[in-house]
mmCIF file of C-alpha atoms in Angstrom:
data_model
loop_
_atom_site.group_PDB
_atom_site.id
_atom_site.type_symbol
_atom_site.label_atom_id
_atom_site.label_comp_id
_atom_site.label_asym_id
_atom_site.label_seq_id
_atom_site.Cartn_x
_atom_site.Cartn_y
_atom_site.Cartn_z
ATOM 1 C CA UNK A 1 -52.380 -33.685 -6.824
ATOM 2 C CA UNK A 2 -52.540 -30.576 -7.270
ATOM 3 C CA UNK A 3 -51.074 -28.327 -10.608
ATOM 4 C CA UNK A 4 -47.686 -26.560 -9.998
ATOM 5 C CA UNK A 5 -48.030 -22.395 -8.757
ATOM 6 C CA UNK A 6 -46.523 -20.729 -11.877
ATOM 7 C CA UNK A 7 -44.964 -18.105 -9.696
ATOM 8 C CA UNK A 8 -42.602 -18.363 -6.554
ATOM 9 C CA UNK A 9 -40.263 -16.439 -4.675
ATOM 10 C CA UNK A 10 -37.287 -15.216 -6.280
ATOM 11 C CA UNK A 11 -36.266 -11.717 -4.465
ATOM 12 C CA UNK A 12 -32.713 -11.903 -5.854
ATOM 13 C CA UNK A 13 -33.885 -12.251 -9.645
ATOM 14 C CA UNK A 14 -33.193 -8.816 -10.143
ATOM 15 C CA UNK A 15 -32.357 -8.857 -14.422
ATOM 16 C CA UNK A 16 -32.934 -9.623 -16.423
ATOM 17 C CA UNK A 17 -36.012 -7.782 -16.734
ATOM 18 C CA UNK A 18 -39.294 -9.835 -16.592
ATOM 19 C CA UNK A 19 -38.982 -12.029 -13.644
ATOM 20 C CA UNK A 20 -42.373 -12.287 -11.757
ATOM 21 C CA UNK A 21 -41.556 -12.106 -7.674
ATOM 22 C CA UNK A 22 -43.847 -13.131 -5.023
ATOM 23 C CA UNK A 23 -42.440 -11.819 -1.937
ATOM 24 C CA UNK A 24 -42.454 -14.171 0.859
ATOM 25 C CA UNK A 25 -45.228 -13.464 2.955
ATOM 26 C CA UNK A 26 -47.747 -13.307 0.205
ATOM 27 C CA UNK A 27 -46.571 -16.790 -1.120
ATOM 28 C CA UNK A 28 -46.782 -18.503 2.038
ATOM 29 C CA UNK A 29 -50.083 -16.739 2.439
ATOM 30 C CA UNK A 30 -51.557 -18.282 -1.132
ATOM 31 C CA UNK A 31 -50.303 -21.256 -0.078
ATOM 32 C CA UNK A 32 -51.569 -21.856 3.741
ATOM 33 C CA UNK A 33 -55.152 -20.815 1.850
ATOM 34 C CA UNK A 34 -55.048 -23.682 -0.829
ATOM 35 C CA UNK A 35 -53.641 -26.365 2.321
ATOM 36 C CA UNK A 36 -57.152 -25.515 4.813
ATOM 37 C CA UNK A 37 -59.203 -25.468 1.840
ATOM 38 C CA UNK A 38 -58.091 -28.163 1.351
ATOM 39 C CA UNK A 39 -58.448 -29.309 4.817
ATOM 40 C CA UNK A 40 -61.897 -28.003 5.015
ATOM 41 C CA UNK A 41 -62.813 -31.037 2.014
ATOM 42 C CA UNK A 42 -60.998 -33.564 4.779
ATOM 43 C CA UNK A 43 -57.755 -33.502 3.066
ATOM 44 C CA UNK A 44 -54.965 -34.199 6.712
ATOM 45 C CA UNK A 45 -52.040 -35.211 4.590
ATOM 46 C CA UNK A 46 -49.577 -32.996 2.350
ATOM 47 C CA UNK A 47 -46.459 -33.055 1.057
ATOM 48 C CA UNK A 48 -44.787 -29.618 -0.701
ATOM 49 C CA UNK A 49 -42.528 -30.145 -3.685
ATOM 50 C CA UNK A 50 -40.718 -27.011 -5.028
ATOM 51 C CA UNK A 51 -37.636 -27.059 -7.662
ATOM 52 C CA UNK A 52 -36.954 -23.451 -6.765
ATOM 53 C CA UNK A 53 -34.415 -23.335 -4.246
ATOM 54 C CA UNK A 54 -35.738 -19.303 -3.370
ATOM 55 C CA UNK A 55 -38.949 -21.189 -1.870
ATOM 56 C CA UNK A 56 -37.018 -23.221 0.416
ATOM 57 C CA UNK A 57 -37.358 -20.661 3.450
ATOM 58 C CA UNK A 58 -41.169 -20.472 2.894
ATOM 59 C CA UNK A 59 -41.629 -23.884 2.270
ATOM 60 C CA UNK A 60 -40.767 -24.766 5.784
ATOM 61 C CA UNK A 61 -42.312 -21.459 7.782
ATOM 62 C CA UNK A 62 -45.471 -23.075 5.762
ATOM 63 C CA UNK A 63 -44.957 -26.198 6.575
ATOM 64 C CA UNK A 64 -44.422 -24.761 10.574
ATOM 65 C CA UNK A 65 -47.510 -23.104 10.232
ATOM 66 C CA UNK A 66 -49.996 -25.354 9.147
ATOM 67 C CA UNK A 67 -48.537 -28.135 11.028
ATOM 68 C CA UNK A 68 -49.053 -26.403 14.191
ATOM 69 C CA UNK A 69 -52.327 -24.593 13.350
ATOM 70 C CA UNK A 70 -53.355 -28.079 12.678
ATOM 71 C CA UNK A 71 -52.324 -30.648 15.035
ATOM 72 C CA UNK A 72 -55.131 -31.774 16.787
ATOM 73 C CA UNK A 73 -56.896 -32.533 12.592
ATOM 74 C CA UNK A 74 -54.132 -34.741 12.798
ATOM 75 C CA UNK A 75 -52.847 -32.738 9.661
ATOM 76 C CA UNK A 76 -49.197 -32.896 8.453
ATOM 77 C CA UNK A 77 -47.191 -31.303 5.812
ATOM 78 C CA UNK A 78 -43.625 -32.629 4.292
ATOM 79 C CA UNK A 79 -41.491 -31.075 2.116
ATOM 80 C CA UNK A 80 -38.557 -31.692 1.334
ATOM 81 C CA UNK A 81 -35.198 -29.149 0.156
ATOM 82 C CA UNK A 82 -34.471 -29.329 -3.250
ATOM 83 C CA UNK A 83 -35.033 -32.844 -5.603
ATOM 84 C CA UNK A 84 -32.210 -34.712 -5.532
ATOM 85 C CA UNK A 85 -31.087 -33.725 -2.588
ATOM 86 C CA UNK A 86 -31.410 -36.906 -0.949
ATOM 87 C CA UNK A 87 -29.382 -40.389 -0.845
ATOM 88 C CA UNK A 88 -30.883 -41.805 -3.792
ATOM 89 C CA UNK A 89 -30.581 -38.354 -5.698
ATOM 90 C CA UNK A 90 -27.028 -38.218 -4.548
ATOM 91 C CA UNK A 91 -26.252 -41.217 -5.642
ATOM 92 C CA UNK A 92 -28.275 -40.791 -9.285
ATOM 93 C CA UNK A 93 -26.080 -37.574 -9.594
ATOM 94 C CA UNK A 94 -22.869 -39.089 -8.888
ATOM 95 C CA UNK A 95 -24.307 -42.282 -11.671
ATOM 96 C CA UNK A 96 -24.195 -39.950 -14.545
ATOM 97 C CA UNK A 97 -21.015 -37.906 -13.310
ATOM 98 C CA UNK A 98 -22.377 -34.864 -11.876
ATOM 99 C CA UNK A 99 -21.000 -34.116 -8.683
ATOM 100 C CA UNK A 100 -22.430 -30.786 -7.002
ATOM 101 C CA UNK A 101 -26.542 -30.720 -6.035
ATOM 102 C CA UNK A 102 -28.923 -28.760 -7.763
ATOM 103 C CA UNK A 103 -27.408 -24.818 -8.870
ATOM 104 C CA UNK A 104 -28.726 -22.560 -11.581
ATOM 105 C CA UNK A 105 -29.413 -23.328 -15.017
ATOM 106 C CA UNK A 106 -27.015 -25.878 -14.225
ATOM 107 C CA UNK A 107 -26.432 -29.008 -15.661
ATOM 108 C CA UNK A 108 -29.019 -30.984 -13.898
ATOM 109 C CA UNK A 109 -31.440 -28.162 -14.848
ATOM 110 C CA UNK A 110 -30.619 -28.042 -18.159
ATOM 111 C CA UNK A 111 -30.458 -31.967 -18.627
ATOM 112 C CA UNK A 112 -34.268 -31.739 -17.120
ATOM 113 C CA UNK A 113 -35.580 -29.314 -19.884
ATOM 114 C CA UNK A 114 -33.611 -31.305 -22.458
ATOM 115 C CA UNK A 115 -36.107 -33.995 -21.579
ATOM 116 C CA UNK A 116 -39.215 -32.353 -20.367
ATOM 117 C CA UNK A 117 -39.452 -29.918 -22.938
ATOM 118 C CA UNK A 118 -36.061 -29.498 -25.277
ATOM 119 C CA UNK A 119 -38.012 -26.231 -27.579
ATOM 120 C CA UNK A 120 -37.373 -24.181 -24.431
ATOM 121 C CA UNK A 121 -33.102 -24.697 -24.547
ATOM 122 C CA UNK A 122 -31.334 -22.229 -25.931
ATOM 123 C CA UNK A 123 -28.515 -24.188 -27.061
ATOM 124 C CA UNK A 124 -26.711 -21.100 -28.598
ATOM 125 C CA UNK A 125 -27.014 -19.371 -25.143
ATOM 126 C CA UNK A 126 -25.384 -22.098 -23.166
ATOM 127 C CA UNK A 127 -22.163 -20.759 -21.094
ATOM 128 C CA UNK A 128 -20.534 -22.019 -18.024
ATOM 129 C CA UNK A 129 -20.379 -20.155 -15.029
ATOM 130 C CA UNK A 130 -18.446 -21.533 -11.669
ATOM 131 C CA UNK A 131 -19.878 -18.676 -9.464
ATOM 132 C CA UNK A 132 -18.553 -14.929 -9.225
ATOM 133 C CA UNK A 133 -17.886 -15.199 -4.956
ATOM 134 C CA UNK A 134 -16.238 -18.180 -3.144
ATOM 135 C CA UNK A 135 -15.045 -18.682 0.520
ATOM 136 C CA UNK A 136 -14.125 -21.465 2.710
ATOM 137 C CA UNK A 137 -17.528 -21.255 4.449
ATOM 138 C CA UNK A 138 -19.326 -19.317 1.028
ATOM 139 C CA UNK A 139 -20.092 -20.550 -2.103
ATOM 140 C CA UNK A 140 -22.918 -19.638 -4.578
ATOM 141 C CA UNK A 141 -26.157 -19.484 -4.550
ATOM 142 C CA UNK A 142 -26.237 -20.572 -0.555
ATOM 143 C CA UNK A 143 -24.365 -23.729 -1.275
ATOM 144 C CA UNK A 144 -21.679 -23.642 1.671
ATOM 145 C CA UNK A 145 -22.671 -23.071 5.575
ATOM 146 C CA UNK A 146 -22.215 -19.172 5.331
ATOM 147 C CA UNK A 147 -25.439 -18.046 3.834
ATOM 148 C CA UNK A 148 -25.708 -14.751 2.304
ATOM 149 C CA UNK A 149 -28.633 -14.878 0.173
ATOM 150 C CA UNK A 150 -27.151 -12.482 -2.735
ATOM 151 C CA UNK A 151 -28.830 -11.276 -5.753
ATOM 152 C CA UNK A 152 -27.950 -13.549 -9.183
ATOM 153 C CA UNK A 153 -26.091 -10.406 -10.430
ATOM 154 C CA UNK A 154 -23.764 -10.620 -7.739
ATOM 155 C CA UNK A 155 -22.957 -13.835 -8.101
ATOM 156 C CA UNK A 156 -23.170 -14.781 -11.711
ATOM 157 C CA UNK A 157 -21.762 -13.663 -15.153
ATOM 158 C CA UNK A 158 -25.049 -14.869 -16.718
ATOM 159 C CA UNK A 159 -27.544 -16.435 -14.088
ATOM 160 C CA UNK A 160 -25.939 -19.679 -14.715
ATOM 161 C CA UNK A 161 -24.125 -21.568 -11.577
ATOM 162 C CA UNK A 162 -23.091 -24.619 -13.120
ATOM 163 C CA UNK A 163 -21.944 -26.711 -16.188
ATOM 164 C CA UNK A 164 -25.125 -26.730 -18.341
ATOM 165 C CA UNK A 165 -22.648 -27.709 -22.162
ATOM 166 C CA UNK A 166 -22.633 -31.268 -19.689
ATOM 167 C CA UNK A 167 -26.449 -31.627 -19.947
ATOM 168 C CA UNK A 168 -28.144 -33.802 -22.472
ATOM 169 C CA UNK A 169 -31.893 -35.296 -22.376
ATOM 170 C CA UNK A 170 -30.996 -39.093 -21.863
ATOM 171 C CA UNK A 171 -29.095 -37.613 -18.550
ATOM 172 C CA UNK A 172 -32.259 -35.903 -17.929
ATOM 173 C CA UNK A 173 -34.643 -38.549 -18.542
ATOM 174 C CA UNK A 174 -32.542 -40.386 -15.320
ATOM 175 C CA UNK A 175 -32.011 -37.303 -13.173
ATOM 176 C CA UNK A 176 -36.700 -37.599 -13.637
ATOM 177 C CA UNK A 177 -36.987 -40.979 -12.629
ATOM 178 C CA UNK A 178 -34.495 -40.649 -10.092
ATOM 179 C CA UNK A 179 -36.628 -37.094 -8.441
ATOM 180 C CA UNK A 180 -39.699 -38.874 -8.921
ATOM 181 C CA UNK A 181 -38.806 -42.104 -6.827
ATOM 182 C CA UNK A 182 -37.103 -40.127 -3.786
ATOM 183 C CA UNK A 183 -40.386 -37.837 -4.064
ATOM 184 C CA UNK A 184 -42.570 -41.382 -3.849
ATOM 185 C CA UNK A 185 -40.270 -42.634 -1.263
ATOM 186 C CA UNK A 186 -40.632 -39.140 1.054
ATOM 187 C CA UNK A 187 -44.190 -39.773 0.439
ATOM 188 C CA UNK A 188 -44.610 -43.383 1.496
ATOM 189 C CA UNK A 189 -42.471 -42.592 4.213
ATOM 190 C CA UNK A 190 -44.416 -39.803 5.977
ATOM 191 C CA UNK A 191 -47.359 -41.880 5.188
ATOM 192 C CA UNK A 192 -46.193 -44.529 7.750
ATOM 193 C CA UNK A 193 -44.879 -41.843 9.839
ATOM 194 C CA UNK A 194 -48.085 -40.041 10.337
#
């Protein structure tokens, strides 16, 4: 288990100022270098986990590049789109009364922060935002089948997409346990398959 990377691909976060954005190709090269260093030390199985949707396409690229480049060494890189996105995760969300998946500064992410780092949540600044733009096939933050990849400013009044006012630490603890189990199950399935 390696420590998390503190930066990621967030090209759509232009406001508020101060957000650090890493270009996709830089992020991909850096993560591939880490994996290939581990391959040099004899590791062959990797599971990439990102809690940030902006990293998703880069993580998929990393997975494809490494799996293709090192297939003769029986190297396998697995991943999942986002935590709580599988059947078990969706069931956990339904169990706590949440009908949507992970969005941005939403009820799920705020609940997780209340459970793990409550001092970082500024309760006085919590404001729900359902997203500015919707269409038949487009939902904010590329939640629909039509993908537009718009800036956060185009899609949200305040950087939020969801209902953080519904968040609680208790829900966060329940969802964190479900997310950990879901990821552990994915890794176990990878071990069996590979």
